[in-house]
Short mmCIF file of the C-alpha atoms (twelve columns), coordinates in Angstrom:
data_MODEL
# 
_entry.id   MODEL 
# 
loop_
_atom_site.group_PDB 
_atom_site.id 
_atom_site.type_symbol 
_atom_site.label_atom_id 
_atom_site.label_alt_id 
_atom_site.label_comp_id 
_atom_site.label_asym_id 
_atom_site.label_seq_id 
_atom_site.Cartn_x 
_atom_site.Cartn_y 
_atom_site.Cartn_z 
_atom_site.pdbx_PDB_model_num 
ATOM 1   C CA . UNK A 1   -10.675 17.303 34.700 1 
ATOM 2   C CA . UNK A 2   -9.175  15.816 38.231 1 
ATOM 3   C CA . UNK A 3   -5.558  15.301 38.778 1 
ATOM 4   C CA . UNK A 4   -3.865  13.526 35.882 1 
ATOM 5   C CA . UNK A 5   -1.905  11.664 37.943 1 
ATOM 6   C CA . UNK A 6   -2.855  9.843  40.775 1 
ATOM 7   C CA . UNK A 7   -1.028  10.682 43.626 1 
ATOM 8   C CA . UNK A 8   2.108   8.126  44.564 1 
ATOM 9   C CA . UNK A 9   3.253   7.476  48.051 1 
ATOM 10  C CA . UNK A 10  6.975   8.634  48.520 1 
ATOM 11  C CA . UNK A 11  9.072   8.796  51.298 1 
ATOM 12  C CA . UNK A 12  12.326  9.532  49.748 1 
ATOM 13  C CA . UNK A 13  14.738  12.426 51.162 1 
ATOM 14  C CA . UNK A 14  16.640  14.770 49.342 1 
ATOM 15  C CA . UNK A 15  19.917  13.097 48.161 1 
ATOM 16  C CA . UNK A 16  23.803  13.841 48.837 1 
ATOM 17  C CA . UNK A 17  24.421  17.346 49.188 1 
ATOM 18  C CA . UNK A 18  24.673  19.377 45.651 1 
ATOM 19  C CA . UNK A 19  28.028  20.162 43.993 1 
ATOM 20  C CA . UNK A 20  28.054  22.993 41.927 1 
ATOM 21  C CA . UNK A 21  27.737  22.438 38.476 1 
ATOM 22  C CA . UNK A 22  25.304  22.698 35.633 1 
ATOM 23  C CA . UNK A 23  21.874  21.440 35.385 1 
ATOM 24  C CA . UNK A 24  21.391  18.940 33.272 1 
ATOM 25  C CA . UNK A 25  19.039  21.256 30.953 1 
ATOM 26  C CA . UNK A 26  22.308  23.032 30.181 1 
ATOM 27  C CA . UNK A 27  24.822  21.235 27.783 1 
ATOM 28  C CA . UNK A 28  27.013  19.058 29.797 1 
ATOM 29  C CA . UNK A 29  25.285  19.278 33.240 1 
ATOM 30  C CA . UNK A 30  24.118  16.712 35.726 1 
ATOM 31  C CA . UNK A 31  20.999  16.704 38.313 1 
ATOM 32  C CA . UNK A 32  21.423  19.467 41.456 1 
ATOM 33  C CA . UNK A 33  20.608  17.930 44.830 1 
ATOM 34  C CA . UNK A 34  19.143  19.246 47.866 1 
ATOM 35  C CA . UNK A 35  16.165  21.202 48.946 1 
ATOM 36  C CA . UNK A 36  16.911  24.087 51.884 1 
ATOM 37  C CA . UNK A 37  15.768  23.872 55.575 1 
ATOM 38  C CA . UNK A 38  13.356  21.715 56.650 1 
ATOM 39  C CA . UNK A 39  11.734  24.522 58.769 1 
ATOM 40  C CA . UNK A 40  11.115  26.300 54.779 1 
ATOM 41  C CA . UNK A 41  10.222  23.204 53.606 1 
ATOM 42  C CA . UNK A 42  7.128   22.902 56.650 1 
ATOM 43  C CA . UNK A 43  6.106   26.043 56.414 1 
ATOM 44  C CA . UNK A 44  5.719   26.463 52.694 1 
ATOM 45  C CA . UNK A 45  3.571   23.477 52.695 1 
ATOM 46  C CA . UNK A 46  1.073   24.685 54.677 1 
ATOM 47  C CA . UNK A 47  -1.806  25.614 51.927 1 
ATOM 48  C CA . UNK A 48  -2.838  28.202 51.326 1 
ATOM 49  C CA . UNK A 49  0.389   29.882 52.468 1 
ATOM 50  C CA . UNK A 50  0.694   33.788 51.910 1 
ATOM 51  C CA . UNK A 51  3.162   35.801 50.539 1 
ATOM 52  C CA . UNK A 52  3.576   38.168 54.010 1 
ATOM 53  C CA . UNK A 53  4.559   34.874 56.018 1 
ATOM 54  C CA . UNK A 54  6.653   33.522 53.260 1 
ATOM 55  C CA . UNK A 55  8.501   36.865 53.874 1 
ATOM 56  C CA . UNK A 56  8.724   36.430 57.609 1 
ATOM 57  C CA . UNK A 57  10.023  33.413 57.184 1 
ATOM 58  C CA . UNK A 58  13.041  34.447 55.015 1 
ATOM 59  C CA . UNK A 59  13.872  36.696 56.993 1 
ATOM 60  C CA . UNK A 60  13.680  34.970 60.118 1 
ATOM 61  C CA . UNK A 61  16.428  32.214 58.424 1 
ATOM 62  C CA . UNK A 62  18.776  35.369 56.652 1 
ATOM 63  C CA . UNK A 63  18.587  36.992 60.236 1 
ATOM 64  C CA . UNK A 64  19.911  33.493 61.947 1 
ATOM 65  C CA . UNK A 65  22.260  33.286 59.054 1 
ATOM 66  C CA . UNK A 66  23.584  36.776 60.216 1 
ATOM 67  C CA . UNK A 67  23.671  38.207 56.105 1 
ATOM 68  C CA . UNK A 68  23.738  41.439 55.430 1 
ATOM 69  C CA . UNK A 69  21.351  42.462 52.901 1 
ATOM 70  C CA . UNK A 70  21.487  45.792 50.427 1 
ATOM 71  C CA . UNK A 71  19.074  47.056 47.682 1 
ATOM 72  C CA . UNK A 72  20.666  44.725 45.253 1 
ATOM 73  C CA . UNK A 73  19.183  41.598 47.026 1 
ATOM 74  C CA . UNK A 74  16.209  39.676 45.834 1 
ATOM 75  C CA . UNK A 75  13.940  36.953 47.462 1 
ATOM 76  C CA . UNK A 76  13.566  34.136 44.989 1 
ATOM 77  C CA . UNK A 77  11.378  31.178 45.948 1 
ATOM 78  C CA . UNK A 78  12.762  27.870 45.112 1 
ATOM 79  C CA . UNK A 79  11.128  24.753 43.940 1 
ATOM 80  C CA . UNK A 80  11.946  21.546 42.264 1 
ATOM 81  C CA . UNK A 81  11.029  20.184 38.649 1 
ATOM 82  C CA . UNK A 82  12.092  17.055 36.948 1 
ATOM 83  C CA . UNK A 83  14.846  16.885 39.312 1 
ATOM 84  C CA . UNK A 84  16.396  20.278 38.621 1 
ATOM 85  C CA . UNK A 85  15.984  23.432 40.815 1 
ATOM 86  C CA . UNK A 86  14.397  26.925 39.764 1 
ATOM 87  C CA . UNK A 87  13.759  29.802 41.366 1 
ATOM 88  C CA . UNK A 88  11.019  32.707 40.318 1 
ATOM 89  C CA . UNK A 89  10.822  36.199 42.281 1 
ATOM 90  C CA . UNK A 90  8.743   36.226 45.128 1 
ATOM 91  C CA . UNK A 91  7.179   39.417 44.567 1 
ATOM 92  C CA . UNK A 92  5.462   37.425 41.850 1 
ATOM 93  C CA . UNK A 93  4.382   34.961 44.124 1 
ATOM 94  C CA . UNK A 94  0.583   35.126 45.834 1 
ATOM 95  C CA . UNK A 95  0.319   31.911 47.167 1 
ATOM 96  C CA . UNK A 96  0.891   27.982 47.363 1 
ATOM 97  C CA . UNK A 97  -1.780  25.216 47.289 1 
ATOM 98  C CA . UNK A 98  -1.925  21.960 47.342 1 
ATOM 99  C CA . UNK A 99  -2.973  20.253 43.639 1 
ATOM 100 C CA . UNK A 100 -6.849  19.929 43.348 1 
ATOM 101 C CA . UNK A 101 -9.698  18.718 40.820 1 
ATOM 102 C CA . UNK A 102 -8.596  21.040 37.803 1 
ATOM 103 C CA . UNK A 103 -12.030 21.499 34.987 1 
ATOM 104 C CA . UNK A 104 -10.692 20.860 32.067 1 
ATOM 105 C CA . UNK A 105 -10.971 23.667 29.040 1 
ATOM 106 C CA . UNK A 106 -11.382 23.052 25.147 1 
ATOM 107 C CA . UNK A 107 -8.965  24.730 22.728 1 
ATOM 108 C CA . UNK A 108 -5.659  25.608 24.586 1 
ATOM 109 C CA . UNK A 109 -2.453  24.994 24.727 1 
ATOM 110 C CA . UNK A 110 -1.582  21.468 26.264 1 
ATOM 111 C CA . UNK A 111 0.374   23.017 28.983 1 
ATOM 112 C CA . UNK A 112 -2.691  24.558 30.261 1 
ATOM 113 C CA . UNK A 113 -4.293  21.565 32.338 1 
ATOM 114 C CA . UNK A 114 -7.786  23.231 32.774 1 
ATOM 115 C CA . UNK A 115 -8.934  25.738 36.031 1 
ATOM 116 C CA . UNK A 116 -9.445  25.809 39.408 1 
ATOM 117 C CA . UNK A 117 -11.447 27.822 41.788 1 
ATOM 118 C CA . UNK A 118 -9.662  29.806 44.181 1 
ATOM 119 C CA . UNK A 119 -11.792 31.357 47.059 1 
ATOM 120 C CA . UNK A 120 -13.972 32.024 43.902 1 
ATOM 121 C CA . UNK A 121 -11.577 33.136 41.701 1 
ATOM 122 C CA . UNK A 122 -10.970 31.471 38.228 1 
ATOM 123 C CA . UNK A 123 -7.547  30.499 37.860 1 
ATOM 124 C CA . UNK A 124 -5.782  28.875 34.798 1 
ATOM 125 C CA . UNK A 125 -3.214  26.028 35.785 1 
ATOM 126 C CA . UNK A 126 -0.053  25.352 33.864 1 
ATOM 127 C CA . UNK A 127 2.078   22.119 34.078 1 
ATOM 128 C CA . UNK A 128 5.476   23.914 34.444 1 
ATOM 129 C CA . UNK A 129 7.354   21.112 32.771 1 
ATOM 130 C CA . UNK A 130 5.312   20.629 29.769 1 
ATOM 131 C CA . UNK A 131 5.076   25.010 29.569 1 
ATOM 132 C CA . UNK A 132 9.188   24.395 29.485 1 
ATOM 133 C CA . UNK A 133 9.130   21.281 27.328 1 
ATOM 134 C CA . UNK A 134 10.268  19.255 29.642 1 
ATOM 135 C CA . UNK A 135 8.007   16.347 29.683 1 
ATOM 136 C CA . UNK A 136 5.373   16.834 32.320 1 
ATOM 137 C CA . UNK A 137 4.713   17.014 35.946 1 
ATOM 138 C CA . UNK A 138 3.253   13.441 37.861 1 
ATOM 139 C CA . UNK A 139 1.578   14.792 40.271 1 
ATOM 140 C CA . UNK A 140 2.979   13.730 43.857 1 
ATOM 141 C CA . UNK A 141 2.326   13.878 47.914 1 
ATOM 142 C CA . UNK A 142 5.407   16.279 47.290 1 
ATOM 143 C CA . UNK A 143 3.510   18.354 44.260 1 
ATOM 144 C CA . UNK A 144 2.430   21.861 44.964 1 
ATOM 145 C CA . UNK A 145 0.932   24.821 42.746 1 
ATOM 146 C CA . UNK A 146 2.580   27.754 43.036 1 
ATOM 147 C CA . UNK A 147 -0.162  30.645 42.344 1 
ATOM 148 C CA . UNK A 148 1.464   33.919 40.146 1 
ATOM 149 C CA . UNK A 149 0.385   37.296 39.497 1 
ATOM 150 C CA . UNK A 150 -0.338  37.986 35.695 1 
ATOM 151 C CA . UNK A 151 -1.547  41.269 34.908 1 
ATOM 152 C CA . UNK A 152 -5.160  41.383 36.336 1 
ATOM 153 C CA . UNK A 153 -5.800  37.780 37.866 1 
ATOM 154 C CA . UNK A 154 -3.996  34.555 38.510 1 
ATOM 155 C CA . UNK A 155 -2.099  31.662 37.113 1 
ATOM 156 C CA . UNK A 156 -1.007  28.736 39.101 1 
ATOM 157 C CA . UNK A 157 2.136   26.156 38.129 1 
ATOM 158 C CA . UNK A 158 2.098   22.931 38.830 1 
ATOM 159 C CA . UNK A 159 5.513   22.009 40.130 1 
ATOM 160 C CA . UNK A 160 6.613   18.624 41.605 1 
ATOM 161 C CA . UNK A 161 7.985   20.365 44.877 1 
ATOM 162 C CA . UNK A 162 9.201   23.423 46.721 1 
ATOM 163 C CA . UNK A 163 12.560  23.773 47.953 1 
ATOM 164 C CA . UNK A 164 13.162  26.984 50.131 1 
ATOM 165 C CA . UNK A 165 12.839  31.059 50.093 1 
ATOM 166 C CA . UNK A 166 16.647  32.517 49.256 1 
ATOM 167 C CA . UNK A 167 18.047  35.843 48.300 1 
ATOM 168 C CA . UNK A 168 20.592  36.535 45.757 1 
ATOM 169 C CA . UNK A 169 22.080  39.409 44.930 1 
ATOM 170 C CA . UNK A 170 21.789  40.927 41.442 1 
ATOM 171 C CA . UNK A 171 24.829  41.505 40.739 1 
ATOM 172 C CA . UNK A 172 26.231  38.078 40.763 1 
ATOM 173 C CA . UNK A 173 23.203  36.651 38.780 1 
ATOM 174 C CA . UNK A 174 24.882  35.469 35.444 1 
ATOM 175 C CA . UNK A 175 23.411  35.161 32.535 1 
ATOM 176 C CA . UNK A 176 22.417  31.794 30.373 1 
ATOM 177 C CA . UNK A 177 24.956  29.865 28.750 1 
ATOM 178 C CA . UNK A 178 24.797  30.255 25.523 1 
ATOM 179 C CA . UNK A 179 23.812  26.694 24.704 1 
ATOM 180 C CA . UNK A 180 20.751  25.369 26.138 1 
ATOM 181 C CA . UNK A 181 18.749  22.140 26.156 1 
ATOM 182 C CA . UNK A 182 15.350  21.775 26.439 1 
ATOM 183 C CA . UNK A 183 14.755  25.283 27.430 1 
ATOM 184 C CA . UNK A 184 14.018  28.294 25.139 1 
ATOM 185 C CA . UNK A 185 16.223  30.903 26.433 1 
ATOM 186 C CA . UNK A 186 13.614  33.254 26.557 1 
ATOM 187 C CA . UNK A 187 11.851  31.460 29.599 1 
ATOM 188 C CA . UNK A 188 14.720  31.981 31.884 1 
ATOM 189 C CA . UNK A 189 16.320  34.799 33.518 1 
ATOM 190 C CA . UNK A 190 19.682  33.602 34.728 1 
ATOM 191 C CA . UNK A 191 21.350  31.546 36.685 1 
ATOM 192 C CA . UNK A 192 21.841  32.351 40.591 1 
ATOM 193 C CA . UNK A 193 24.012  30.414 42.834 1 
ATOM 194 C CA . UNK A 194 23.096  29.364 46.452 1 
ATOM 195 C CA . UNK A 195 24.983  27.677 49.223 1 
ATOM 196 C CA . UNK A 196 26.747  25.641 46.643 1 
ATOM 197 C CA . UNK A 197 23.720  25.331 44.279 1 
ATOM 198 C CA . UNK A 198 23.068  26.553 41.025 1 
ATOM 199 C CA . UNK A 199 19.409  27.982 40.366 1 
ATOM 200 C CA . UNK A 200 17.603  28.440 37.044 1 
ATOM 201 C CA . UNK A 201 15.693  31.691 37.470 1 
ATOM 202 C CA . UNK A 202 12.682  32.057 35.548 1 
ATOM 203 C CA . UNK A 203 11.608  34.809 33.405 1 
ATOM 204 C CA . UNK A 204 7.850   34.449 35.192 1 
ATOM 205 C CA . UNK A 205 6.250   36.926 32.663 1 
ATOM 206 C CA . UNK A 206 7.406   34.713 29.519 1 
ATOM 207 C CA . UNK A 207 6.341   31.717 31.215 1 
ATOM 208 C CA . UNK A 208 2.906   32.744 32.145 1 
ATOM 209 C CA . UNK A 209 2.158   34.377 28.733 1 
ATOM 210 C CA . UNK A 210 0.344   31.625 26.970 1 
ATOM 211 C CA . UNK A 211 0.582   33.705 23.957 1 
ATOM 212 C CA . UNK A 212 4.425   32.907 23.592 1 
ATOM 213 C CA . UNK A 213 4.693   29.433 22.232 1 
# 
């Protein structure tokens, strides 16, 4: 099936900067603004973009940032959806594309928009916000997939942007609140904070089990 969506011209920025609070997914929250360098943004555009340059590139900007990194550190990739920010491990990550013509499957799940062919490879495509039940992603000038490791082969997200390559360190990653909603609490990780931001890390291998429903 091709792109549900057709693509809409935008040329809006990324608003004030974020305050740290909640997302609005969480009980009491309110949208998170901002969306990291503008050098991350560039490169992580480029399509297909590999996971050894996304590296480079993060730690190009933590080396001009002067941080001092230990084992606890992670690289999380950051990326927008329905106006809220998440973040899934890198080491997960194989790639970013721009969105293509998807062939459309019988008998799934309706978060699983149909297939794509990736330098021959078969790979099923999700719409992150409908796997998350949060409506579903239009797909934008901004849109990107983000292609995951899952077991033996591929899975690619939909998302409606990326943001930015961070690290957090493990130790400060909290857990969910408690009350959550929209999300199943099994589909995230944590919460990380940023530069002021607040981050909704995924648990990737929930997410890209269609299986868990």
């Amino acid at each position: 099936m091709s792109n549900k969506k057709d693509e809409r011209a935008s040329t809006e920025t990324a608003g004030p900067e974020a305050k740290d609070h909640l997302p609005t997914v969480f009980e009491g929250g309110s949208d998170i603004g901002g969306r990291g360098s503008d050098a991350a943004i560039e490169a992580l555009f480029v399509s297909p973009f590999r996971i050894d340059l996304i590296r480079n590139l993060s730690n190009i900007e933590e080396r001009s940032d002067e941080l001092v990194l230990s084992e606890q550190d992670r690289q999380w990739l950051t990326f927008f959806l329905q106006g809220e920010e998440y973040a899934m491990d890198i080491e997960t990550v194989n790639e970013i594309i721009k969105p293509r013509e998807i062939t459309d499957i019988p008998r799934v799940p309706d978060f699983i928009l149909g297939i794509v062919s990736l330098r021959g490879i078969v790979v099923p495509v999700y719409d992150l916000a409908r796997r998350l039940n949060l409506g579903e992603v239009e797909v934008g000038p901004q849109s990107r997939i983000i292609v995951c490791h899952h077991g033996d082969g591929l899975i690619g997200l939909l998302v409606d942007s990326i943001a930015q390559v961070v690290r957090l360190n493990e130790r400060k990653i909290e857990a969910p609140p408690a009350m959550l909603s929209g999300l199943d609490r099994e589909f995230i990780a944590g919460i990380g904070r940023f530069q002021g931001r607040m981050l909704i890390l995924l648990q990737l291998h929930n997410v890209l089990n269609p299986e868990l429903v």
